[in-house]
């Protein structure tokens, strides 16, 4: 894991750990994994899953992922875009 990912993980972990100061690191990882619905062994828990859960865990379950939300276009015309990309004008 690159240093910037470690720093991001620690930054996201701090507020959660402040709320659960009685837990040790392994217990905190187990808590986050349980909240994410992860049921495998901790050795298979990825940093991506931890980061995602720490970022999105308290948000509405129907909320869009921030990285996707910035690129989202409502009622996008996929067919028209594909035809235009292929150089075919869509008949109207």
Coordinates of N, CA, C and O in Angstrom, one line a residue:
X1 N 0.9 -1.2 0.0 CA 0.0 0.0 0.0 C 0.9 1.2 0.0 O 1.8 1.3 0.8
X2 N 0.6 2.2 -0.9 CA 1.4 3.4 -1.0 C 1.2 4.3 0.2 O 0.1 4.2 0.9
X3 N 2.2 5.1 0.5 CA 2.1 6.0 1.7 C 0.9 6.9 1.7 O 0.3 7.1 2.7
X4 N 0.5 7.4 0.5 CA -0.7 8.3 0.5 C -2.0 7.5 0.9 O -2.9 8.1 1.5
X5 N -2.0 6.2 0.6 CA -3.2 5.4 1.0 C -3.2 5.2 2.5 O -4.3 5.1 3.1
X6 N -2.0 5.0 3.0 CA -1.9 4.8 4.5 C -2.4 6.1 5.2 O -3.1 6.0 6.1
X7 N -1.9 7.2 4.7 CA -2.3 8.5 5.3 C -3.8 8.7 5.2 O -4.4 9.2 6.1
X8 N -4.4 8.4 4.0 CA -5.8 8.5 3.8 C -6.6 7.6 4.8 O -7.5 8.1 5.4
X9 N -6.1 6.4 4.9 CA -6.8 5.5 5.8 C -6.7 5.9 7.2 O -7.7 5.9 8.0
X10 N -5.6 6.4 7.7 CA -5.4 6.9 9.1 C -6.3 8.1 9.3 O -6.9 8.3 10.3
X11 N -6.4 9.0 8.3 CA -7.2 10.2 8.4 C -8.7 9.9 8.5 O -9.4 10.5 9.4
X12 N -9.1 8.9 7.8 CA -10.5 8.5 7.8 C -10.8 7.7 9.1 O -11.9 7.7 9.6
X13 N -9.8 6.9 9.6 CA -10.0 6.1 10.7 C -10.1 6.9 12.1 O -10.8 6.5 13.0
X14 N -9.4 8.0 12.1 CA -9.3 8.8 13.4 C -10.6 9.1 14.0 O -10.8 8.8 15.2
X15 N -11.5 9.8 13.2 CA -12.8 10.1 13.9 C -13.6 8.9 14.4 O -14.2 9.0 15.4
X16 N -13.6 7.8 13.6 CA -14.3 6.6 14.0 C -13.7 6.0 15.3 O -14.4 5.6 16.2
X17 N -12.4 6.1 15.4 CA -11.7 5.5 16.5 C -11.9 6.4 17.7 O -11.9 5.9 18.9
X18 N -12.0 7.7 17.5 CA -12.3 8.6 18.6 C -13.6 8.2 19.3 O -13.8 8.4 20.5
X19 N -14.6 7.8 18.5 CA -15.9 7.4 19.1 C -15.8 6.1 19.8 O -16.7 5.7 20.6
X20 N -14.8 5.2 19.4 CA -14.7 3.9 20.0 C -13.3 3.7 20.6 O -12.6 2.7 20.2
X21 N -12.9 4.5 21.5 CA -11.6 4.5 22.0 C -11.2 3.3 22.8 O -10.1 2.9 23.0
X22 N -12.2 2.5 23.2 CA -12.0 1.3 24.0 C -11.5 0.2 23.2 O -11.0 -0.8 23.7
X23 N -11.7 0.3 21.9 CA -11.3 -0.8 20.9 C -9.8 -0.7 20.6 O -9.3 0.3 20.4
X24 N -9.2 -1.9 20.4 CA -7.9 -1.9 19.8 C -8.0 -2.0 18.3 O -9.0 -2.0 17.8
X25 N -6.8 -2.0 17.6 CA -6.8 -1.9 16.2 C -7.6 -3.1 15.5 O -8.4 -2.9 14.6
X26 N -7.3 -4.3 16.0 CA -8.0 -5.4 15.4 C -9.5 -5.4 15.6 O -10.3 -5.7 14.7
X27 N -9.9 -5.0 16.8 CA -11.3 -4.9 17.1 C -12.0 -3.8 16.2 O -13.1 -3.9 15.7
X28 N -11.2 -2.7 15.9 CA -11.7 -1.6 15.1 C -11.9 -2.1 13.7 O -12.9 -1.8 13.0
X29 N -10.9 -2.9 13.2 CA -11.0 -3.4 11.8 C -12.2 -4.4 11.7 O -12.9 -4.4 10.7
X30 N -12.4 -5.2 12.7 CA -13.5 -6.1 12.8 C -14.8 -5.4 12.7 O -15.8 -5.8 12.0
X31 N -14.9 -4.3 13.5 CA -16.1 -3.5 13.5 C -16.4 -2.9 12.1 O -17.6 -2.9 11.6
X32 N -15.4 -2.3 11.5 CA -15.6 -1.7 10.2 C -16.0 -2.8 9.1 O -16.9 -2.6 8.3
X33 N -15.3 -3.9 9.2 CA -15.7 -5.0 8.3 C -17.1 -5.5 8.5 O -17.8 -5.7 7.5
X34 N -17.5 -5.6 9.7 CA -18.9 -6.0 10.0 C -19.9 -5.0 9.5 O -20.9 -5.4 8.9
X35 N -19.6 -3.7 9.7 CA -20.5 -2.7 9.1 C -20.6 -2.7 7.6 O -21.6 -2.4 7.0
X36 N -19.5 -3.1 7.0 CA -19.5 -3.2 5.5 C -20.1 -4.5 5.0 O -20.3 -4.6 3.8
X37 N -20.5 -5.4 5.9 CA -21.1 -6.7 5.5 C -20.0 -7.7 5.1 O -20.4 -8.7 4.5
X38 N -18.8 -7.5 5.4 CA -17.7 -8.4 5.1 C -17.7 -9.5 6.1 O -17.7 -9.3 7.3
X39 N -17.7 -10.8 5.6 CA -17.8 -11.9 6.4 C -16.5 -12.8 6.4 O -16.5 -13.8 7.0
X40 N -15.6 -12.5 5.6 CA -14.4 -13.3 5.4 C -13.4 -13.0 6.5 O -13.6 -12.2 7.4
X41 N -12.2 -13.7 6.4 CA -11.2 -13.5 7.4 C -10.6 -12.1 7.2 O -10.5 -11.5 6.1
X42 N -10.1 -11.5 8.3 CA -9.5 -10.1 8.3 C -8.3 -10.1 7.3 O -8.0 -9.0 6.7
X43 N -7.6 -11.2 7.1 CA -6.5 -11.2 6.2 C -6.9 -10.9 4.7 O -6.1 -10.5 3.9
X44 N -8.2 -11.0 4.4 CA -8.7 -10.8 3.1 C -9.4 -9.4 3.0 O -9.9 -9.1 1.9
X45 N -9.4 -8.7 4.1 CA -10.0 -7.3 4.1 C -9.1 -6.4 3.3 O -7.9 -6.3 3.7
X46 N -9.6 -5.7 2.3 CA -8.7 -4.8 1.5 C -8.7 -3.4 2.0 O -9.7 -3.0 2.7
X47 N -7.7 -2.7 1.7 CA -7.6 -1.3 2.1 C -8.7 -0.5 1.4 O -9.3 0.4 1.9
X48 N -9.0 -0.9 0.1 CA -10.1 -0.2 -0.6 C -11.4 -0.4 0.1 O -12.2 0.6 0.2
X49 N -11.7 -1.6 0.7 CA -13.0 -1.8 1.4 C -13.0 -0.9 2.6 O -14.0 -0.3 2.9
X50 N -11.9 -0.9 3.3 CA -11.9 0.0 4.6 C -12.1 1.4 4.2 O -12.9 2.1 4.9
X51 N -11.4 1.9 3.2 CA -11.5 3.3 2.8 C -12.9 3.6 2.4 O -13.5 4.6 2.8
X52 N -13.5 2.8 1.5 CA -14.9 3.0 1.1 C -15.8 3.0 2.3 O -16.7 3.9 2.3
X53 N -15.7 2.0 3.2 CA -16.7 2.0 4.3 C -16.5 3.2 5.2 O -17.5 3.7 5.7
X54 N -15.3 3.6 5.4 CA -15.1 4.8 6.3 C -15.6 6.1 5.6 O -16.1 7.0 6.3
X55 N -15.5 6.2 4.3 CA -16.1 7.3 3.6 C -17.6 7.3 3.5 O -18.2 8.3 3.6
X56 N -18.1 6.2 3.2 CA -19.6 6.1 2.9 C -20.4 5.4 3.9 O -21.6 5.4 3.8
X57 N -19.8 4.9 5.0 CA -20.5 4.2 6.0 C -21.7 4.9 6.7 O -22.7 4.3 6.9
X58 N -21.5 6.2 6.9 CA -22.6 7.0 7.6 C -23.5 7.6 6.6 O -24.5 8.3 7.0
X59 N -23.3 7.5 5.3 CA -24.2 8.1 4.4 C -25.4 7.3 4.1 O -25.5 6.1 4.4
X60 N -26.4 7.9 3.4 CA -27.6 7.2 3.0 C -27.2 6.0 2.1 O -26.4 6.1 1.2
X61 N -27.9 4.9 2.3 CA -27.6 3.7 1.5 C -27.8 3.9 0.0 O -27.2 3.2 -0.8
X62 N -28.7 4.8 -0.3 CA -29.0 5.1 -1.7 C -28.1 6.2 -2.3 O -28.2 6.5 -3.5
X63 N -27.2 6.7 -1.5 CA -26.4 7.8 -1.9 C -25.4 7.4 -3.0 O -24.9 6.2 -2.9
X64 N -25.1 8.2 -3.9 CA -24.2 7.9 -5.0 C -22.7 8.0 -4.5 O -22.4 8.9 -3.7
X65 N -21.8 7.2 -5.0 CA -20.4 7.3 -4.6 C -19.9 8.6 -5.1 O -20.1 9.0 -6.3
X66 N -19.2 9.4 -4.3 CA -18.7 10.7 -4.7 C -17.9 10.7 -6.0 O -18.1 11.6 -6.8
X67 N -17.1 9.8 -6.2 CA -16.3 9.8 -7.5 C -17.1 9.6 -8.7 O -16.8 10.0 -9.8
X68 N -18.2 8.9 -8.6 CA -19.1 8.7 -9.7 C -20.1 9.9 -9.8 O -20.4 10.3 -10.9
X69 N -20.5 10.4 -8.7 CA -21.5 11.5 -8.7 C -21.0 12.7 -9.5 O -21.7 13.4 -10.2
X70 N -19.7 13.0 -9.4 CA -19.1 14.2 -10.1 C -19.2 14.0 -11.7 O -19.3 15.0 -12.4
X71 N -19.3 12.8 -12.2 CA -19.4 12.6 -13.6 C -20.8 12.2 -14.1 O -21.0 12.0 -15.2
X72 N -21.8 12.2 -13.1 CA -23.1 11.7 -13.4 C -23.9 12.8 -14.3 O -23.8 14.0 -14.0
X73 N -24.5 12.3 -15.3 CA -25.4 13.2 -16.1 C -26.8 12.5 -16.1 O -26.9 11.4 -16.6
X74 N -27.8 13.3 -15.7 CA -29.1 12.7 -15.6 C -29.7 12.6 -17.0 O -29.5 13.5 -17.9
X75 N -30.4 11.5 -17.3 CA -31.1 11.3 -18.6 C -30.1 11.3 -19.8 O -30.4 11.9 -20.8
X76 N -28.9 10.8 -19.6 CA -27.9 10.8 -20.7 C -28.4 9.9 -21.8 O -28.9 8.8 -21.7
X77 N -28.2 10.4 -23.1 CA -28.6 9.6 -24.3 C -27.5 8.8 -24.8 O -26.6 9.2 -25.6
X78 N -27.4 7.5 -24.2 CA -26.3 6.6 -24.6 C -26.3 6.2 -26.0 O -25.3 6.2 -26.7
X79 N -27.5 6.0 -26.6 CA -27.6 5.6 -28.0 C -27.1 6.7 -28.9 O -26.3 6.4 -29.8
X80 N -27.5 7.9 -28.7 CA -27.1 9.0 -29.4 C -25.6 9.2 -29.3 O -24.9 9.5 -30.3
X81 N -25.0 9.1 -28.1 CA -23.6 9.3 -27.9 C -22.8 8.2 -28.7 O -21.8 8.5 -29.3
X82 N -23.2 7.0 -28.6 CA -22.5 5.9 -29.3 C -22.6 6.1 -30.9 O -21.6 6.0 -31.6
X83 N -23.8 6.5 -31.4 CA -23.9 6.8 -32.8 C -23.0 7.9 -33.2 O -22.4 7.9 -34.3
X84 N -23.0 9.0 -32.4 CA -22.2 10.1 -32.7 C -20.7 9.8 -32.7 O -19.9 10.2 -33.6
X85 N -20.3 8.9 -31.7 CA -18.9 8.5 -31.6 C -18.5 7.7 -32.8 O -17.3 7.7 -33.2
X86 N -19.4 7.0 -33.4 CA -19.1 6.1 -34.6 C -19.2 6.9 -35.9 O -19.1 6.4 -37.0
X87 N -19.6 8.2 -35.8 CA -19.8 9.0 -37.0 C -21.1 8.8 -37.7 O -21.3 9.2 -38.8
X88 N -22.0 8.2 -37.0 CA -23.4 8.0 -37.5 C -24.3 9.0 -36.9 O -24.5 9.0 -35.7
X89 N -24.9 9.8 -37.7 CA -25.9 10.8 -37.1 C -27.2 10.0 -36.8 O -27.7 9.3 -37.6
X90 N -27.8 10.3 -35.7 CA -29.0 9.7 -35.3 C -30.2 10.4 -36.1 O -30.2 11.6 -36.1
X91 N -31.1 9.5 -36.7 CA -32.2 10.1 -37.4 C -33.2 10.6 -36.4 O -33.5 9.9 -35.4
X92 N -33.9 11.7 -36.7 CA -34.9 12.2 -35.8 C -36.2 12.3 -36.5 O -36.4 12.5 -37.6

